Amino acid sequence: MSSREDILGRVRANLHRGATNAAAAREDILAALSNRSHGPKPAIDGSPQALLERFRLKSEQQSTTADIVAGESDVPAAIARYLTTMSLPKSAVAWPSLAALDWAAAGLKVDGRGARDADPVGITGCFCAIAETGTLMLCSSADTPATVSLLPETHIAIVNASRILPCMEDAWALARKELGVLPRAVNFISGPSRTGDIEQTVVLGAHGPYRVHLVIVAD
Amino acid sequence: MEIKSMRFKANASGALVNTVLQGNLKTSKGKFVTRRAETIKELDDFEGTRDAATAIRNRVIDNLDLWLERFEQKALDTGAQVLWARDGAEVCRLVTEIALQHGVTKVAKSKSMLSEEAGLNQALEAAGIQPVETDLGEYILQIDNNEPPSHIIAPAVHKSLDQVADLFHKVHGTPRKTEIPALTREAREVLRSHFLSADMGLSGGNFLIAETGSVALVTNEGNGRMVTTLPKVHVVITGIEKVIPTLEDLSTLMRLLPRSATGQPISNYVSVLTGVKKPAEHDGPEHLYFILVDNGRADAVGSDFHAMLRCIRCGACMNHCPVYQTIGGHAYGWVYPGPMGSILTPLYAGLEKSIDLPHAATLCNQCGVVCPVKIPLPDLLRKLREKQTERGLRPLTERIGLRLWAWAALRPKIYALGAGFGARYLKWLAGGTDRIRLLPAAPEWTLGRDFPAPQGKTFRELYAARQKPAKETT
Amino acid sequence: MAKLRIGFFVTCLVDLMRPRIGFAALKLLETAGCEVIVPETQTCCGQPAWNSGDVPGAVALAKKTIAEFEGFDYVVAPSGSCAEHIRIEYPRLFAAEPDWRDRATALAGRTHELTDFLVTVLKVDSVPGDYQGTVTYHDSCSGLRGLGIKQQPRVLLAKLKGLSLKEMDGCEECCGFGGTFSIKFGEVSAAIAGRKCDNVLASGAQAVVGGDLGCLLNIEGKLRRMGDENTKVLHVAEVLAGGA
């Protein structure tokens, strides 16, 4: 007998699986998958201003920094300012989807591609953001490679304020609507990577970025 | 992993006199507890969320066979492969076969307790494949002669900064560093090269999502992302009980898991991984394998211990356990310490190999009240004690003592005589003082504390005297 | 109104070790206007058997206790641990015996820990004690997490004018007693008690007070072994009834 049949067989036997309870169980499974009911969600003010404020506050509590600009065309200059303030290199890797921005005009050297080990700065957008926890939702694709938010020591993310949603449940609903199927990797990012593995003392910059900076586009 | 739970009592005694360990336990005690207490306050309906999480987990384990089939089908649809393992040995065989098939020489691992159950690292090494633990805590243990973890969330919690500093200095051959950020950076640099050169990434799975055939991985360090993004092969090993229905259910559970584990509102990285790299993508594995592991779980389905399968491995039970806080995790002798370990070890590794564990608890229920999925841990510990009694697995003296006591307690006259004698005997032992320094009938009590002296007569004697002054005895 | 007839469950530890706690509890109940009866055949509620995995022993002792106590308006015990066993566990012992389950459930609903009974059922206005000094309160596990006893003893202690309560850190943490745990794993048990005693001493209170004698024996034994001769260890009934 295969391991699969052995394991499933014992589970079935222990659940006294028979035709009748199988039918009821299948119904429950279909109901769970089609209803997609959710548990209690925190009460979050859904007005755009309140979502923006909560998202910023929660992001900052995760040690993320944030800046707000009026329009997408202001993004390169805002990023250049941040890099200058932080004394970071002016060269970055960015999602190919962001290649159309006028990086050169802001004095930045930006390559649109997946990240390599030595890239100091990674610039990404995000699929949406979540106000509840100050979280970014990034979806991988050819134009939005997952490495850009992971390998560089500095991760800069561009967030459109109109895409700040209350909760993770809202993010899934949007993904189903806009993407249909899930991309290979959905990464929810809440601040710089960190570890507490030595004496439970939290240190930023474990394997991923040391710092995460947001440029929020007010749109 | 070799089971050393039969030595629990000796291990515990050793832990109590290990001054370094006691210092480290003191340093860490309460940090997770305090942070959890703070972050659960942010939820408007924490108890309602616990109820919802409990219902989600029950929904799956109550029909686990069908949910597994559903998950498997969806995972296959995404291009993943799904394999099944009865036990640790089969896990080792499957992972080794996959590695050999893809010409893998190095495996970068993110934390997986199932890998510990299976003893996977030793098996990989024996096959000439290098396993590299990349969770900082697990890495520290791996380079310290493959020391086992002492906590499921913070595996090296028993180690002090000084010990880690010495270890890195010795193993990396670098100048000794004493700051935690510097040590963390040193590990980052060493491990970065492994991430880039590993041919296979191996991870556990916090949840398997039936709706989409995905695995959800929760990490803070980013190593979980690395091992599932860079190597060309990704292997997920998880217990068969880890399925959840939908992405909404993941959202509910994510409100509880990080808060219960480390007291964070959310972990830094929650990755939901579905299928393999698409043709035009820059990154992601070309091959994705799920190994769904039984290792005792199937037999727990529908048993007295069914509720234990709800466990989401947050570690809150051990963080809050007075026994764990006192002796640390190694004393428990297998993969899972604390209350959950005292249940899982007998279930998965054998009740007869872990005689002491179900008794290594005060039944204070601190674990039960913090469990995010409301597992009645003290009830399950008690149930294991029943099984031990049924199977005659407790020491003979204990069994006879209990029987004798219960026999007497059912016979009030005999009991009253015994209690009267006991009160006088104990008073005599105290020798006119208010305490007994050595209690011959229970010498363990007086190893570390005195036993207060009794008044000398029983309540029933004194009460009878009060009710019937005429019949007062001297 | 007719006097409430209370069946007083002494508990085996109070019977053996500290009869004065039993008398203090009697005084509190009688002062509050109850008729208190102490069934003389009572022994043990059976919790040690239950917690040791001896189900037949636990069931036999539960039946004995139910038969002895089901005739009263209420059953009161000076112990959260014993009261919890009767209230919560008794009905669960008889899944296969519906008659006994009904009797157990009926008894469970009328069984209270002492301070809980005084506060939630009798709603007493005053207590007879006259304690002078500072105390800290240890919340015992079964009472606290099993029966929700937290405010009840504090409400009563607050009625004593000369008493001031200084809460210690970790007052809700287990003292390490755990019944037979304390003799099976004596060293671990004593080490847990050590942490509790550190908190007691750090509170600076002159006495540590609690509602379960098992915990109190553990704490007293550890305090004395640690060399502390000053901190009094008292059952809440003794403090409330006076003379402690």
CSV table of C-alpha atoms in Angstrom, one decimal, chain C residues 5-217:
chain,number,residue,atom,x,y,z
C,5,ARG,CA,-28.4,25.0,55.0
C,6,ILE,CA,-24.8,24.7,54.0
C,7,GLY,CA,-22.9,21.5,53.6
C,8,PHE,CA,-19.4,22.4,54.6
C,9,PHE,CA,-16.7,20.5,52.6
C,10,VAL,CA,-13.7,20.7,54.9
C,11,THR,CA,-11.2,19.4,52.3
C,12,CYS,CA,-8.6,16.7,53.2
C,13,LEU,CA,-5.7,19.2,53.6
C,14,VAL,CA,-7.6,21.4,56.1
C,15,ASP,CA,-8.7,18.3,58.0
C,16,LEU,CA,-5.2,17.0,58.3
C,17,MET,CA,-3.1,20.1,58.5
C,18,ARG,CA,-5.0,23.3,59.5
C,19,PRO,CA,-8.3,22.7,61.3
C,20,ARG,CA,-8.4,26.3,62.3
C,21,ILE,CA,-9.0,27.3,58.7
C,22,GLY,CA,-12.1,25.1,58.8
C,23,PHE,CA,-13.3,26.7,62.0
C,24,ALA,CA,-12.6,30.2,60.5
C,25,ALA,CA,-14.8,29.3,57.5
C,26,LEU,CA,-17.5,28.0,59.8
C,27,LYS,CA,-17.4,31.3,61.7
C,28,LEU,CA,-17.7,33.3,58.5
C,29,LEU,CA,-20.7,31.3,57.3
C,30,GLU,CA,-22.4,31.3,60.6
C,31,THR,CA,-21.9,35.0,61.2
C,32,ALA,CA,-23.4,35.5,57.8
C,33,GLY,CA,-26.6,33.7,59.0
C,34,CYS,CA,-26.2,30.3,57.5
C,35,GLU,CA,-26.9,27.0,59.2
C,36,VAL,CA,-23.7,25.0,58.6
C,37,ILE,CA,-23.6,21.2,58.7
C,38,VAL,CA,-20.4,19.2,58.4
C,39,PRO,CA,-21.2,15.7,57.2
C,40,GLU,CA,-18.9,13.5,59.2
C,41,THR,CA,-18.4,10.8,56.7
C,42,GLN,CA,-16.8,13.2,54.2
C,43,THR,CA,-13.2,12.4,53.1
C,44,CYS,CA,-11.9,13.6,49.8
C,45,CYS,CA,-13.5,15.0,46.6
C,46,GLY,CA,-11.4,12.6,44.5
C,47,GLN,CA,-9.3,15.2,42.6
C,48,PRO,CA,-6.0,13.5,43.4
C,49,ALA,CA,-7.3,10.3,41.8
C,50,TRP,CA,-8.7,12.1,38.8
C,51,ASN,CA,-5.5,14.0,38.3
C,52,SER,CA,-3.4,10.9,38.6
C,53,GLY,CA,-5.4,9.1,35.9
C,54,ASP,CA,-7.3,6.8,38.3
C,55,VAL,CA,-10.8,7.2,36.8
C,56,PRO,CA,-12.5,4.4,38.8
C,57,GLY,CA,-11.2,5.9,42.0
C,58,ALA,CA,-12.3,9.4,41.0
C,59,VAL,CA,-15.7,8.2,40.1
C,60,ALA,CA,-16.2,6.3,43.4
C,61,LEU,CA,-15.2,9.2,45.5
C,62,ALA,CA,-17.4,11.6,43.5
C,63,LYS,CA,-20.4,9.3,44.0
C,64,LYS,CA,-19.7,9.2,47.7
C,65,THR,CA,-19.4,13.0,47.9
C,66,ILE,CA,-22.5,13.6,45.8
C,67,ALA,CA,-24.5,11.3,48.1
C,68,GLU,CA,-23.2,13.1,51.2
C,69,PHE,CA,-23.8,16.6,50.0
C,70,GLU,CA,-26.7,16.7,47.6
C,71,GLY,CA,-29.3,17.4,50.3
C,72,PHE,CA,-28.0,20.9,51.1
C,73,ASP,CA,-29.0,24.2,49.7
C,74,TYR,CA,-25.3,24.9,49.0
C,75,VAL,CA,-21.9,23.2,49.4
C,76,VAL,CA,-19.0,25.4,50.4
C,77,ALA,CA,-15.3,24.6,50.5
C,78,PRO,CA,-12.4,26.7,51.7
C,79,SER,CA,-10.6,25.8,48.5
C,80,GLY,CA,-10.8,26.8,44.9
C,81,SER,CA,-9.2,23.5,43.9
C,82,CYS,CA,-11.8,21.2,45.5
C,83,ALA,CA,-14.7,23.4,44.6
C,84,GLU,CA,-13.5,23.5,41.0
C,85,HIS,CA,-13.2,19.7,41.0
C,86,ILE,CA,-16.8,19.4,42.1
C,87,ARG,CA,-18.2,22.2,40.0
C,88,ILE,CA,-16.4,21.6,36.7
C,89,GLU,CA,-15.1,18.0,36.7
C,90,TYR,CA,-17.9,16.1,38.5
C,91,PRO,CA,-20.4,16.4,35.6
C,92,ARG,CA,-17.7,15.3,33.2
C,93,LEU,CA,-17.0,12.1,35.2
C,94,PHE,CA,-20.3,10.6,34.4
C,95,ALA,CA,-20.6,10.7,30.6
C,96,ALA,CA,-21.8,7.1,30.6
C,97,GLU,CA,-24.1,7.3,33.7
C,98,PRO,CA,-26.9,9.8,33.0
C,99,ASP,CA,-28.5,9.5,36.4
C,100,TRP,CA,-25.2,10.3,38.2
C,101,ARG,CA,-24.5,13.0,35.6
C,102,ASP,CA,-27.7,14.7,36.5
C,103,ARG,CA,-27.0,14.5,40.2
C,104,ALA,CA,-23.4,15.7,39.7
C,105,THR,CA,-24.6,18.6,37.6
C,106,ALA,CA,-27.2,19.6,40.2
C,107,LEU,CA,-24.5,19.5,43.0
C,108,ALA,CA,-22.0,21.3,40.8
C,109,GLY,CA,-24.4,24.2,40.4
C,110,ARG,CA,-24.8,24.6,44.2
C,111,THR,CA,-21.1,24.3,45.1
C,112,HIS,CA,-18.9,27.3,45.8
C,113,GLU,CA,-15.5,28.3,47.0
C,114,LEU,CA,-15.8,30.1,50.3
C,115,THR,CA,-15.0,33.7,49.2
C,116,ASP,CA,-17.1,33.3,46.0
C,117,PHE,CA,-20.0,32.1,48.2
C,118,LEU,CA,-19.7,35.0,50.6
C,119,VAL,CA,-19.6,37.6,47.8
C,120,THR,CA,-21.7,36.3,45.0
C,121,VAL,CA,-24.4,34.3,46.9
C,122,LEU,CA,-24.6,35.8,50.4
C,123,LYS,CA,-23.4,39.3,49.3
C,124,VAL,CA,-22.1,39.9,52.8
C,125,ASP,CA,-21.7,43.5,54.0
C,126,SER,CA,-19.1,42.9,56.6
C,127,VAL,CA,-16.8,40.2,58.0
C,128,PRO,CA,-15.9,39.6,61.6
C,129,GLY,CA,-12.1,39.9,61.3
C,130,ASP,CA,-9.9,42.7,62.6
C,131,TYR,CA,-6.6,42.1,60.8
C,132,GLN,CA,-4.0,44.8,61.0
C,133,GLY,CA,-1.2,45.0,58.5
C,134,THR,CA,-0.2,44.6,54.9
C,135,VAL,CA,-0.9,41.5,52.9
C,136,THR,CA,-0.3,40.3,49.4
C,137,TYR,CA,-2.7,37.8,47.7
C,138,HIS,CA,-1.8,34.7,45.8
C,139,ASP,CA,-4.4,33.7,43.2
C,140,SER,CA,-4.6,29.9,43.1
C,141,CYS,CA,-4.8,28.3,39.7
C,142,SER,CA,-8.0,26.3,40.0
C,143,GLY,CA,-9.9,29.1,41.6
C,144,LEU,CA,-8.7,31.7,39.3
C,145,ARG,CA,-8.7,30.0,35.9
C,146,GLY,CA,-11.3,27.3,36.8
C,147,LEU,CA,-13.9,29.3,38.7
C,148,GLY,CA,-13.0,33.0,37.9
C,149,ILE,CA,-12.2,33.8,41.5
C,150,LYS,CA,-10.2,37.0,41.4
C,151,GLN,CA,-12.1,39.9,42.9
C,152,GLN,CA,-14.1,37.9,45.5
C,153,PRO,CA,-11.3,37.6,48.1
C,154,ARG,CA,-10.2,41.2,47.4
C,155,VAL,CA,-13.7,42.5,47.9
C,156,LEU,CA,-13.8,40.8,51.3
C,157,LEU,CA,-10.3,41.8,52.4
C,158,ALA,CA,-11.2,45.4,51.5
C,159,LYS,CA,-13.8,45.3,54.2
C,160,LEU,CA,-11.1,45.0,56.9
C,161,LYS,CA,-10.2,48.5,57.9
C,162,GLY,CA,-6.7,47.8,59.2
C,163,LEU,CA,-5.6,45.7,56.2
C,164,SER,CA,-3.9,47.0,53.2
C,165,LEU,CA,-3.4,44.9,50.1
C,166,LYS,CA,-0.1,45.2,48.2
C,167,GLU,CA,-0.3,43.2,45.0
C,168,MET,CA,2.8,41.2,44.1
C,169,ASP,CA,4.2,40.7,40.6
C,170,GLY,CA,2.9,37.4,39.1
C,171,CYS,CA,0.1,37.0,41.6
C,172,GLU,CA,-1.7,34.8,39.0
C,173,GLU,CA,1.3,32.6,38.3
C,174,CYS,CA,1.3,29.0,39.6
C,175,CYS,CA,3.2,28.5,42.9
C,176,GLY,CA,4.4,25.1,41.7
C,177,PHE,CA,2.3,23.0,44.1
C,178,GLY,CA,0.2,21.0,41.6
C,179,GLY,CA,-0.9,18.3,44.0
C,180,THR,CA,1.1,15.2,43.5
C,181,PHE,CA,3.4,17.2,41.2
C,182,SER,CA,4.9,18.6,44.3
C,183,ILE,CA,6.2,15.3,45.4
C,184,LYS,CA,6.8,13.6,42.0
C,185,PHE,CA,8.9,16.5,40.8
C,186,GLY,CA,9.9,18.1,44.2
C,187,GLU,CA,12.9,19.9,43.0
C,188,VAL,CA,11.1,21.6,40.0
C,189,SER,CA,8.1,22.3,42.3
C,190,ALA,CA,10.3,24.0,44.9
C,191,ALA,CA,12.1,26.0,42.2
C,192,ILE,CA,8.7,27.3,40.9
C,193,ALA,CA,7.8,28.1,44.5
C,194,GLY,CA,11.0,30.0,44.8
C,195,ARG,CA,10.0,32.4,42.1
C,196,LYS,CA,6.6,32.9,43.8
C,197,CYS,CA,8.3,33.6,47.2
C,198,ASP,CA,10.7,36.1,45.6
C,199,ASN,CA,7.6,38.0,44.4
C,200,VAL,CA,6.0,37.7,47.9
C,201,LEU,CA,9.1,39.1,49.5
C,202,ALA,CA,9.5,41.8,46.9
C,203,SER,CA,6.0,43.0,47.6
C,204,GLY,CA,7.1,43.9,51.1
C,205,ALA,CA,3.8,42.6,52.6
C,206,GLN,CA,3.8,41.2,56.1
C,207,ALA,CA,1.7,38.3,55.1
C,208,VAL,CA,0.8,36.3,52.0
C,209,VAL,CA,-2.8,35.3,51.8
C,210,GLY,CA,-4.5,32.7,49.6
C,211,GLY,CA,-7.5,30.6,49.3
C,212,ASP,CA,-6.0,27.1,48.9
C,213,LEU,CA,-4.1,25.4,51.6
C,214,GLY,CA,-2.0,23.3,49.2
C,215,CYS,CA,-0.5,26.5,47.7
C,216,LEU,CA,0.0,28.0,51.2
C,217,LEU,CA,1.9,25.0,52.5
